[in-house]
Coordinates of C-alpha atoms and ligand atoms in Angstrom, one line a residue:
M10 CA 0.0 0.0 0.0
I11 CA 2.8 2.5 1.0
R12 CA 4.8 1.3 -1.9
R13 CA 1.9 1.9 -4.3
S14 CA 1.2 5.4 -3.1
I15 CA 4.9 6.3 -3.2
R16 CA 5.0 5.1 -6.8
L17 CA 2.0 7.2 -7.6
L18 CA 3.6 10.2 -6.0
A19 CA 6.7 9.4 -7.8
S20 CA 5.0 9.4 -11.2
A21 CA 3.2 12.6 -10.3
A22 CA 6.5 14.2 -9.5
L23 CA 8.0 13.0 -12.8
M24 CA 5.1 14.5 -14.7
L25 CA 5.6 17.8 -12.9
A26 CA 9.3 17.7 -13.7
A27 CA 8.5 17.1 -17.3
T28 CA 6.2 20.1 -17.6
P29 CA 8.2 23.0 -18.9
A30 CA 6.0 25.7 -17.5
L31 CA 6.6 24.4 -14.0
H32 CA 10.4 24.8 -14.4
A33 CA 9.9 28.5 -13.6
Q34 CA 11.0 28.7 -9.9
T35 CA 9.9 30.9 -7.2
P36 CA 13.1 32.7 -6.0
A37 CA 14.9 30.9 -3.2
T38 CA 14.4 33.0 0.0
L39 CA 15.2 32.7 3.6
H40 CA 12.7 34.6 5.7
G41 CA 14.3 36.0 8.8
E42 CA 11.5 38.4 9.6
A43 CA 8.9 35.6 10.4
P44 CA 10.2 33.2 12.9
G45 CA 8.0 30.2 13.6
A46 CA 7.8 27.5 16.2
T47 CA 10.7 26.9 18.6
I48 CA 12.5 23.6 17.7
D49 CA 12.2 21.4 20.8
P50 CA 15.7 20.0 21.4
R51 CA 14.0 16.7 22.0
I52 CA 13.5 16.2 18.3
F53 CA 17.2 15.1 18.4
S54 CA 16.6 12.4 20.9
Q55 CA 17.6 8.8 20.9
F56 CA 16.4 5.3 21.7
A57 CA 18.3 2.6 23.5
E58 CA 16.6 -0.9 23.8
H59 CA 17.7 -4.1 25.3
L60 CA 18.4 -5.6 21.9
G61 CA 21.6 -7.1 20.6
Y62 CA 24.6 -5.1 21.6
G63 CA 22.6 -1.9 22.1
I64 CA 23.0 -1.9 25.9
Y65 CA 25.3 -4.8 26.8
G66 CA 28.7 -4.2 25.1
G67 CA 27.5 -0.9 23.5
I68 CA 26.8 1.2 26.6
W69 CA 27.3 -1.1 29.6
V70 CA 30.4 -3.3 30.0
G71 CA 30.3 -3.5 33.8
P72 CA 32.8 -2.0 36.3
E73 CA 35.1 -5.0 36.1
S74 CA 35.6 -4.8 32.4
K75 CA 39.0 -4.3 30.8
I76 CA 37.3 -1.8 28.4
P77 CA 37.8 1.6 29.9
N78 CA 34.6 2.5 31.7
I79 CA 33.0 4.9 34.2
K80 CA 31.3 2.8 36.8
G81 CA 30.5 0.2 34.2
Y82 CA 29.5 2.6 31.3
R83 CA 31.9 2.6 28.3
R84 CA 34.0 5.7 28.6
D85 CA 34.4 6.2 24.9
V86 CA 30.6 6.0 24.3
V87 CA 29.7 8.2 27.2
E88 CA 32.2 10.9 26.0
A89 CA 30.9 10.7 22.4
L90 CA 27.3 11.0 23.5
R91 CA 28.1 13.9 25.9
A92 CA 29.7 15.7 23.0
L93 CA 26.5 15.2 21.0
H94 CA 24.3 17.0 23.6
V95 CA 21.7 14.2 23.5
P96 CA 18.6 15.8 24.9
L97 CA 16.6 12.6 25.9
V98 CA 16.9 8.8 25.8
R99 CA 14.0 6.4 25.5
W100 CA 14.4 3.1 27.3
P101 CA 14.0 0.0 27.8
G102 CA 12.1 -0.6 24.5
G103 CA 10.6 -1.0 22.0
C104 CA 9.1 -4.5 22.1
F105 CA 11.3 -5.3 25.1
A106 CA 9.3 -2.7 27.2
D107 CA 6.1 -4.8 27.2
E108 CA 8.0 -7.8 28.4
Y109 CA 10.1 -6.0 31.0
H110 CA 9.5 -6.3 34.8
W111 CA 11.3 -3.5 36.5
R112 CA 11.9 -5.3 39.7
D113 CA 14.2 -7.7 37.9
G114 CA 16.6 -4.9 37.3
I115 CA 17.1 -3.4 40.8
G116 CA 19.1 -4.5 43.9
P117 CA 22.5 -6.1 44.1
R118 CA 23.5 -7.1 40.5
A119 CA 24.7 -10.6 41.5
K120 CA 21.2 -11.4 42.8
R121 CA 19.2 -10.2 39.8
P122 CA 17.4 -12.9 37.8
V123 CA 18.6 -14.0 34.4
K124 CA 15.7 -13.9 31.9
I125 CA 15.2 -14.6 28.2
N126 CA 14.9 -11.8 25.8
T127 CA 12.2 -13.6 23.9
H128 CA 11.7 -10.8 21.3
W129 CA 15.3 -10.2 20.4
G130 CA 17.3 -13.3 19.6
G131 CA 16.1 -15.4 22.5
V132 CA 19.4 -14.7 24.3
T133 CA 19.7 -14.3 28.1
E134 CA 18.9 -10.9 29.6
P135 CA 21.2 -10.7 32.7
N136 CA 19.4 -7.6 34.1
M137 CA 22.7 -6.0 34.9
F138 CA 21.4 -2.8 33.4
G139 CA 18.2 -1.8 35.2
T140 CA 16.5 1.3 36.5
H141 CA 19.5 2.7 38.4
E142 CA 21.9 2.0 35.6
F143 CA 19.6 3.7 33.0
M144 CA 18.7 6.7 35.1
D145 CA 22.3 7.3 36.1
F146 CA 23.4 6.8 32.5
A147 CA 21.0 9.5 31.4
E148 CA 22.3 11.8 34.0
L149 CA 25.9 11.0 33.0
I150 CA 25.4 12.0 29.4
G151 CA 23.3 15.0 30.4
A152 CA 20.0 13.7 28.9
E153 CA 16.5 13.5 30.1
A154 CA 14.8 10.1 30.7
Y155 CA 11.9 8.7 28.7
V156 CA 10.9 5.4 30.2
S157 CA 8.4 3.1 28.4
G158 CA 6.2 1.1 30.7
N159 CA 4.9 -2.5 30.4
V160 CA 1.3 -2.4 29.3
G161 CA 1.2 -5.6 27.4
S162 CA 2.2 -8.1 30.1
A163 CA 2.1 -6.3 33.5
P164 CA -0.7 -4.9 35.6
A165 CA -1.2 -1.1 35.9
G166 CA -0.1 -1.3 39.6
E167 CA 3.4 -2.5 38.5
M168 CA 3.7 0.6 36.3
E169 CA 2.5 2.9 39.1
E170 CA 5.0 1.5 41.5
W171 CA 7.9 1.8 39.0
V172 CA 7.1 5.5 38.5
Q173 CA 6.9 5.9 42.3
Y174 CA 10.2 4.0 42.8
I175 CA 11.9 6.5 40.4
T176 CA 10.3 9.7 41.6
A177 CA 9.0 9.5 45.1
P178 CA 10.8 11.6 47.8
Q179 CA 9.5 9.5 50.6
G180 CA 7.7 6.2 51.4
T181 CA 8.6 2.6 51.3
L182 CA 9.6 2.6 47.6
A183 CA 11.8 5.7 48.1
D184 CA 13.5 3.9 51.0
E185 CA 14.1 0.8 48.9
R186 CA 15.6 3.1 46.2
A187 CA 17.9 4.7 48.8
R188 CA 19.0 1.2 50.0
N189 CA 19.8 0.4 46.4
G190 CA 22.1 3.5 46.2
R191 CA 20.0 6.5 45.2
K192 CA 18.5 8.7 47.9
E193 CA 17.4 11.6 45.8
P194 CA 14.5 10.9 43.4
W195 CA 15.3 11.1 39.8
K196 CA 13.5 13.4 37.4
L197 CA 11.3 11.5 35.1
P198 CA 9.8 14.0 32.6
Y199 CA 8.4 11.4 30.0
F200 CA 6.7 8.1 30.4
G201 CA 5.5 5.8 27.6
I202 CA 2.2 4.0 28.1
G203 CA 3.4 0.8 26.4
N204 CA 4.9 0.4 22.9
E205 CA 3.4 -0.7 19.7
L206 CA 0.1 -1.8 21.4
W207 CA -1.1 -2.7 17.9
G208 CA 1.8 -5.3 17.6
C209 CA 4.4 -6.6 20.0
G210 CA 2.8 -4.6 22.9
G211 CA -0.3 -6.8 22.9
N212 CA -1.9 -6.9 19.4
M213 CA -4.7 -4.6 20.4
R214 CA -7.3 -3.0 18.2
A215 CA -7.3 0.8 18.3
D216 CA -10.5 1.1 20.5
Y217 CA -9.2 -1.4 23.0
A218 CA -5.8 0.2 23.1
A219 CA -7.3 3.6 23.7
D220 CA -9.2 2.3 26.7
V221 CA -6.2 0.5 28.1
T222 CA -4.2 3.7 27.6
R223 CA -6.8 5.6 29.6
R224 CA -6.6 3.1 32.4
Y225 CA -2.8 2.8 32.6
A226 CA -2.3 6.6 32.2
T227 CA -4.6 7.1 35.3
F228 CA -1.9 5.4 37.5
V229 CA 1.1 7.2 36.2
K230 CA 1.5 9.9 38.9
V231 CA 4.5 11.9 40.1
P232 CA 5.0 13.8 43.3
F233 CA 3.2 17.1 43.9
G234 CA 5.0 20.0 42.2
T235 CA 6.6 17.8 39.5
K236 CA 5.3 17.0 36.0
I237 CA 5.4 13.9 33.8
Q238 CA 4.4 13.8 30.2
K239 CA 2.5 10.6 29.2
I240 CA 3.1 9.4 25.7
A241 CA 0.6 7.0 24.2
S242 CA 1.7 4.2 21.9
G243 CA 1.2 5.6 18.4
A244 CA 0.4 4.5 14.9
N245 CA 2.3 2.2 12.7
G246 CA 3.2 4.5 9.7
P247 CA 0.0 5.5 7.9
D248 CA -2.5 4.0 10.3
Y249 CA -4.4 7.3 10.7
N250 CA -7.4 5.5 12.3
W251 CA -5.1 4.7 15.2
T252 CA -4.3 8.3 15.8
E253 CA -7.9 9.3 15.4
V254 CA -9.2 6.8 17.9
M255 CA -6.4 7.4 20.4
M256 CA -7.0 11.2 20.2
R257 CA -10.7 11.0 20.4
E258 CA -10.9 8.5 23.3
A259 CA -7.7 9.2 25.3
G260 CA -6.5 12.5 24.0
R261 CA -7.3 14.5 27.1
M262 CA -5.4 12.0 29.3
I263 CA -2.1 12.1 27.4
D264 CA 0.5 14.7 26.5
G265 CA 1.9 13.0 23.4
I266 CA 1.1 10.2 20.9
G267 CA 3.8 8.2 19.2
L268 CA 4.4 7.5 15.6
H269 CA 6.7 4.7 14.3
Y270 CA 8.0 4.8 10.7
Y271 CA 11.0 2.9 9.5
T272 CA 12.5 3.4 6.0
V273 CA 12.9 -0.1 4.7
P274 CA 14.9 0.0 1.4
G275 CA 13.3 -3.3 0.1
D276 CA 10.5 -5.1 1.9
W277 CA 10.2 -6.6 5.3
K278 CA 11.4 -10.0 4.0
S279 CA 14.3 -8.7 2.1
K280 CA 15.2 -5.3 3.4
G281 CA 18.4 -4.8 1.5
S282 CA 22.0 -4.4 2.4
A283 CA 23.2 -1.5 4.5
S284 CA 26.2 -0.8 2.3
D285 CA 25.9 -2.8 -0.9
F286 CA 23.1 -1.3 -2.9
T287 CA 22.4 0.0 -6.4
E288 CA 21.4 3.5 -7.4
T289 CA 17.8 2.2 -7.9
D290 CA 17.9 0.9 -4.3
Y291 CA 19.2 4.3 -3.2
A292 CA 16.4 6.2 -5.0
R293 CA 13.8 3.9 -3.7
T294 CA 15.1 4.4 -0.1
M295 CA 15.0 8.2 -0.5
A296 CA 11.5 8.1 -2.0
K297 CA 10.3 6.0 0.9
T298 CA 12.0 8.1 3.6
W299 CA 10.3 11.2 2.1
K300 CA 7.0 9.5 2.9
M301 CA 7.6 10.9 6.4
E302 CA 6.4 14.3 5.1
E303 CA 3.0 12.9 4.3
L304 CA 2.8 11.0 7.6
L305 CA 3.6 14.1 9.6
T306 CA 1.1 16.2 7.7
K307 CA -1.8 13.7 7.9
H308 CA -1.3 12.6 11.5
S309 CA -1.0 16.3 12.5
A310 CA -4.3 17.0 10.6
V311 CA -6.0 14.3 12.6
M312 CA -4.6 15.6 15.8
D313 CA -5.7 19.2 14.9
K314 CA -9.3 18.0 14.9
Y315 CA -9.2 17.1 18.6
D316 CA -6.4 19.4 19.7
P317 CA -6.3 22.6 17.7
A318 CA -4.1 24.3 20.3
K319 CA -1.5 21.6 19.6
R320 CA -1.1 20.7 23.3
V321 CA -0.5 17.0 22.4
N322 CA 3.0 16.3 21.0
L323 CA 3.3 14.0 18.0
A324 CA 6.4 12.1 19.2
V325 CA 8.0 10.1 16.4
D326 CA 9.6 7.8 19.0
E327 CA 11.0 5.4 16.5
W328 CA 12.4 6.3 13.0
G329 CA 15.4 5.6 10.8
I330 CA 16.6 3.2 8.1
W331 CA 16.1 -0.6 8.8
T332 CA 18.2 -2.8 6.5
D333 CA 19.3 -6.5 6.6
V334 CA 21.7 -7.3 9.3
E335 CA 25.4 -7.5 8.5
P336 CA 26.3 -10.9 7.1
G337 CA 27.1 -13.5 9.8
T338 CA 25.5 -11.5 12.7
N339 CA 22.5 -12.7 14.7
P340 CA 19.4 -11.7 12.8
G341 CA 17.7 -10.9 16.1
F342 CA 20.4 -8.3 17.0
L343 CA 19.6 -5.8 14.2
Y344 CA 23.2 -4.9 13.7
Q345 CA 23.7 -2.9 10.5
Q346 CA 26.3 -0.7 9.0
N347 CA 25.6 3.0 8.4
S348 CA 26.5 4.8 5.2
L349 CA 26.5 8.3 3.7
R350 CA 23.1 7.3 2.4
D351 CA 21.8 7.0 6.0
A352 CA 23.3 10.3 6.9
L353 CA 21.5 12.1 4.1
L354 CA 18.3 10.2 5.0
A355 CA 18.7 11.4 8.6
G356 CA 19.1 15.0 7.3
V357 CA 15.9 14.7 5.1
N358 CA 13.9 13.5 8.1
I359 CA 15.3 16.0 10.6
N360 CA 14.4 18.8 8.1
L361 CA 10.8 17.5 8.0
F362 CA 10.6 17.3 11.8
I363 CA 11.8 21.0 11.9
H364 CA 9.1 22.0 9.4
H365 CA 6.5 20.4 11.7
A366 CA 8.1 21.7 14.9
D367 CA 4.8 23.1 16.1
R368 CA 3.4 19.6 16.5
V369 CA 6.5 17.4 16.6
R370 CA 8.3 18.0 19.8
M371 CA 10.2 14.8 20.3
T372 CA 11.7 12.2 18.0
N373 CA 13.8 9.2 18.8
I374 CA 16.0 7.7 16.1
A375 CA 16.3 3.9 16.4
Q376 CA 18.8 3.4 17.9
M377 CA 21.7 4.8 19.9
V378 CA 24.5 2.2 19.7
N379 CA 24.9 -1.0 17.6
V380 CA 21.3 -1.3 16.6
L381 CA 19.6 -0.2 13.3
Q382 CA 20.6 3.4 12.3
S383 CA 22.9 3.9 15.2
M384 CA 25.1 6.8 16.2
I385 CA 27.9 4.6 17.3
L386 CA 29.2 1.1 16.5
T387 CA 31.4 -0.8 18.9
K388 CA 33.6 -3.9 18.6
D389 CA 35.2 -5.0 21.8
A390 CA 37.2 -2.0 22.9
Q391 CA 36.9 -0.2 19.6
M392 CA 34.3 2.4 18.7
V393 CA 33.4 4.3 15.5
L394 CA 31.2 7.2 15.1
T395 CA 28.7 6.6 12.2
P396 CA 27.9 9.2 9.5
T397 CA 24.5 9.6 11.3
Y398 CA 26.3 10.6 14.4
H399 CA 27.9 13.5 12.5
V400 CA 24.5 14.6 11.2
F401 CA 23.2 15.0 14.8
D402 CA 26.4 16.8 15.7
M403 CA 26.1 19.2 12.7
Y404 CA 22.5 20.1 13.6
R405 CA 23.3 20.9 17.3
G406 CA 22.7 24.6 16.7
F407 CA 19.1 23.9 15.8
Q408 CA 18.3 22.7 19.3
G409 CA 16.0 25.3 20.8
A410 CA 16.2 27.7 17.8
A411 CA 13.2 29.3 16.2
V412 CA 12.2 28.0 12.7
L413 CA 12.7 30.4 9.8
P414 CA 10.8 29.7 6.6
L415 CA 13.1 28.7 3.8
D416 CA 11.9 28.5 0.2
L417 CA 14.1 26.3 -2.0
P418 CA 13.8 25.5 -5.7
K419 CA 11.7 22.4 -6.4
V420 CA 14.3 20.1 -8.0
W421 CA 13.7 16.4 -8.3
Y422 CA 16.0 13.4 -8.2
G423 CA 14.8 10.0 -9.5
R424 CA 15.9 6.7 -10.8
D425 CA 13.6 4.3 -12.5
E426 CA 10.1 5.0 -11.0
W427 CA 11.5 6.2 -7.7
V428 CA 11.5 10.0 -7.3
A429 CA 11.9 12.4 -4.4
P430 CA 12.9 16.1 -4.0
A431 CA 16.6 16.4 -4.5
L432 CA 16.9 19.4 -2.2
H433 CA 15.9 19.5 1.4
G434 CA 16.5 22.3 3.7
S435 CA 15.6 24.0 7.0
A436 CA 16.7 27.1 8.8
A437 CA 16.4 28.5 12.3
R438 CA 17.6 31.4 14.4
G439 CA 19.3 30.4 17.7
K440 CA 18.8 32.3 20.9
D441 CA 22.2 33.9 20.3
G442 CA 20.9 35.4 17.0
V443 CA 23.0 33.1 14.8
V444 CA 21.0 31.8 11.8
H445 CA 21.6 28.1 11.0
V446 CA 20.8 26.8 7.5
A447 CA 20.8 23.0 6.8
L448 CA 20.9 21.8 3.2
V449 CA 20.8 18.3 1.9
N450 CA 21.3 17.4 -1.8
I451 CA 20.4 13.7 -2.2
D452 CA 21.3 13.6 -5.9
P453 CA 24.3 11.3 -6.1
A454 CA 25.6 12.9 -9.3
K455 CA 24.4 16.5 -9.6
A456 CA 25.6 19.5 -7.7
Q457 CA 23.2 22.4 -7.1
H458 CA 24.0 26.1 -7.4
L459 CA 21.7 28.1 -5.0
E460 CA 21.2 31.8 -4.7
I461 CA 19.0 32.4 -1.6
A462 CA 17.7 35.9 -1.0
L463 CA 18.1 36.9 2.6
S464 CA 15.0 38.6 3.9
G465 CA 15.1 40.2 7.3
I466 CA 18.7 38.9 7.8
T467 CA 21.6 41.2 8.0
S468 CA 24.4 38.7 8.2
T469 CA 27.4 39.5 6.1
S470 CA 29.4 36.3 6.6
V471 CA 28.9 32.6 6.6
S472 CA 30.8 29.5 7.7
G473 CA 29.9 25.8 7.9
R474 CA 30.6 22.2 7.6
I475 CA 29.9 19.6 4.9
L476 CA 29.4 15.8 5.2
T477 CA 30.0 13.9 2.0
S478 CA 32.1 11.1 0.6
D479 CA 33.1 9.5 -2.8
R480 CA 30.1 7.1 -2.8
V481 CA 26.8 7.1 -1.0
Q482 CA 27.7 3.5 0.1
D483 CA 30.7 4.7 2.1
V484 CA 30.8 3.8 5.7
N485 CA 33.0 4.2 8.8
D486 CA 34.2 0.9 10.0
F487 CA 36.9 -0.7 12.2
T488 CA 39.2 -1.3 9.3
N489 CA 39.1 2.0 7.4
G490 CA 38.1 4.3 10.3
A491 CA 36.3 7.6 9.8
R492 CA 35.9 7.8 6.0
V493 CA 32.7 9.8 6.3
H494 CA 33.2 12.8 8.6
P495 CA 32.4 16.5 8.4
V496 CA 35.0 19.1 7.2
A497 CA 34.9 22.8 6.8
F498 CA 32.8 24.0 3.9
T499 CA 34.1 26.7 1.6
G500 CA 31.3 26.7 -1.0
A501 CA 29.1 29.4 0.5
S502 CA 29.3 33.2 0.6
V503 CA 27.1 36.1 1.5
A504 CA 27.0 39.2 -0.6
N505 CA 24.4 41.8 -1.5
G506 CA 21.7 40.3 0.7
K507 CA 22.1 36.8 -0.9
L508 CA 23.4 33.5 0.4
V509 CA 25.1 31.7 -2.5
V510 CA 25.8 28.0 -2.0
D511 CA 27.4 25.5 -4.4
L512 CA 26.1 22.4 -2.9
P513 CA 28.0 19.3 -4.1
A514 CA 26.2 16.1 -5.1
K515 CA 25.3 13.7 -2.2
S516 CA 26.1 16.1 0.5
L517 CA 24.7 17.6 3.7
V518 CA 25.8 21.1 4.6
V519 CA 25.1 23.1 7.8
L520 CA 25.9 26.8 7.7
D521 CA 26.0 29.5 10.4
L522 CA 25.3 33.1 9.6
P523 CA 26.2 35.2 12.6
Ligands
AHR625 O1 13.6 -0.7 17.1 C1 13.3 -2.0 16.9 C2 11.9 -2.4 17.1 O2 11.1 -1.8 16.2 C3 11.3 -1.9 18.4 O3 11.5 -2.8 19.5 C4 9.8 -1.9 18.1 O4 9.1 -1.0 18.8 C5 9.8 -1.7 16.6 O5 9.0 -2.5 15.9

């Protein structure tokens, strides 16, 4: 169904491109005089699930490990994440969340039960990384915590007590927490009412899920004077009925509703390689990722019906590219490489989130380390930063900035029947007055010359960084190191009220105009 509508969109786009009258472009303009919504830093958030080497080996090695660590957390990973200014981390799942019983992960580590991670590889789950380890990890990297509760296989009271254990300043659960090493309550600003209730979270129908959400949300309570935002389990891609029913029946009891959409280059049976793909595969992937625009627009429109004031956040709490696993690795571990293609795809999505910043106030790329489109890959004591890590780093200036409208020429890129806009951009003004402009050219062969009129912007200089490489298939790995990394960009200038950019093929550029 998705594939069919993307193909239709693609043919429509090709037709537009073929119509000469439509080649006349509106001039490219950056509007500084009309700032829009503030970009919630949380749209640059991450997701860390008990899955493969996402937690164990990727974040947690234990205090006894030979791998350099800070109280059990890998030092290299912690330092890289701190440098990235990760605003928030979602944990413990994912599908794992609806099988997780929080009491398994507290108390002396040696006494914790060993369970089976039935969803991800059927391997043992040692419960060495539990509530204390996660909440302390979030603090260590300077991020907020977003904990997803177990709705699918645990009673509401279990969830209520978990929230109390984390947040209560006094009482039996607070005493137990103190005995386990943490006297002060943690801050818990976000809580997920289950995950994918339409699937691994319980295979519920929308009406039933909305009722269950109301019931479980009732028992998520934090101490007087503190706040917690409750995020309902959201739709699977284009399931607008899910959002409709959830908003209609449970909207007043929640602060956010999720949305999960993965870019799968092929289909779920044969997703396609992470680094060995053709140009048609590339174009199809980009056309499919651009589907996010339609999803955000249509889910937002449904939400507008019930919440015109936009109180409820559309939290895209799982997104990213999902390819086949690397050959020879456990299929249940979702370990995939990360190429320049993935970095460009991340840029496309981030720009879309920025365009929808009035409704989208949190997104969580899946996932943080060693799983799906990760920021970081580790192998024993080695670590590499992926091209996607660098994208998040390059966009740091957008966190908390005010959106500025940016009109770009409509240029298309396509291969076979797969078509998507070649140019993607967004702009924002930071609190310090600096204007940030992000530009992505997904065309693997064609550079773009842009002349962008600056309206209401008096900057006279520009600097920036570019992320590109020889091939869109290029990756950073343990043999060749950091092949894809940002470098200073010299292809932009400001003169006579215009920003002129020579944007190379297959590149992502972020510019600062002081
Ligand atoms: O991110 C991997 C999995 O994808 C999550 O556990 C689940 O929520 C989704 O289907």
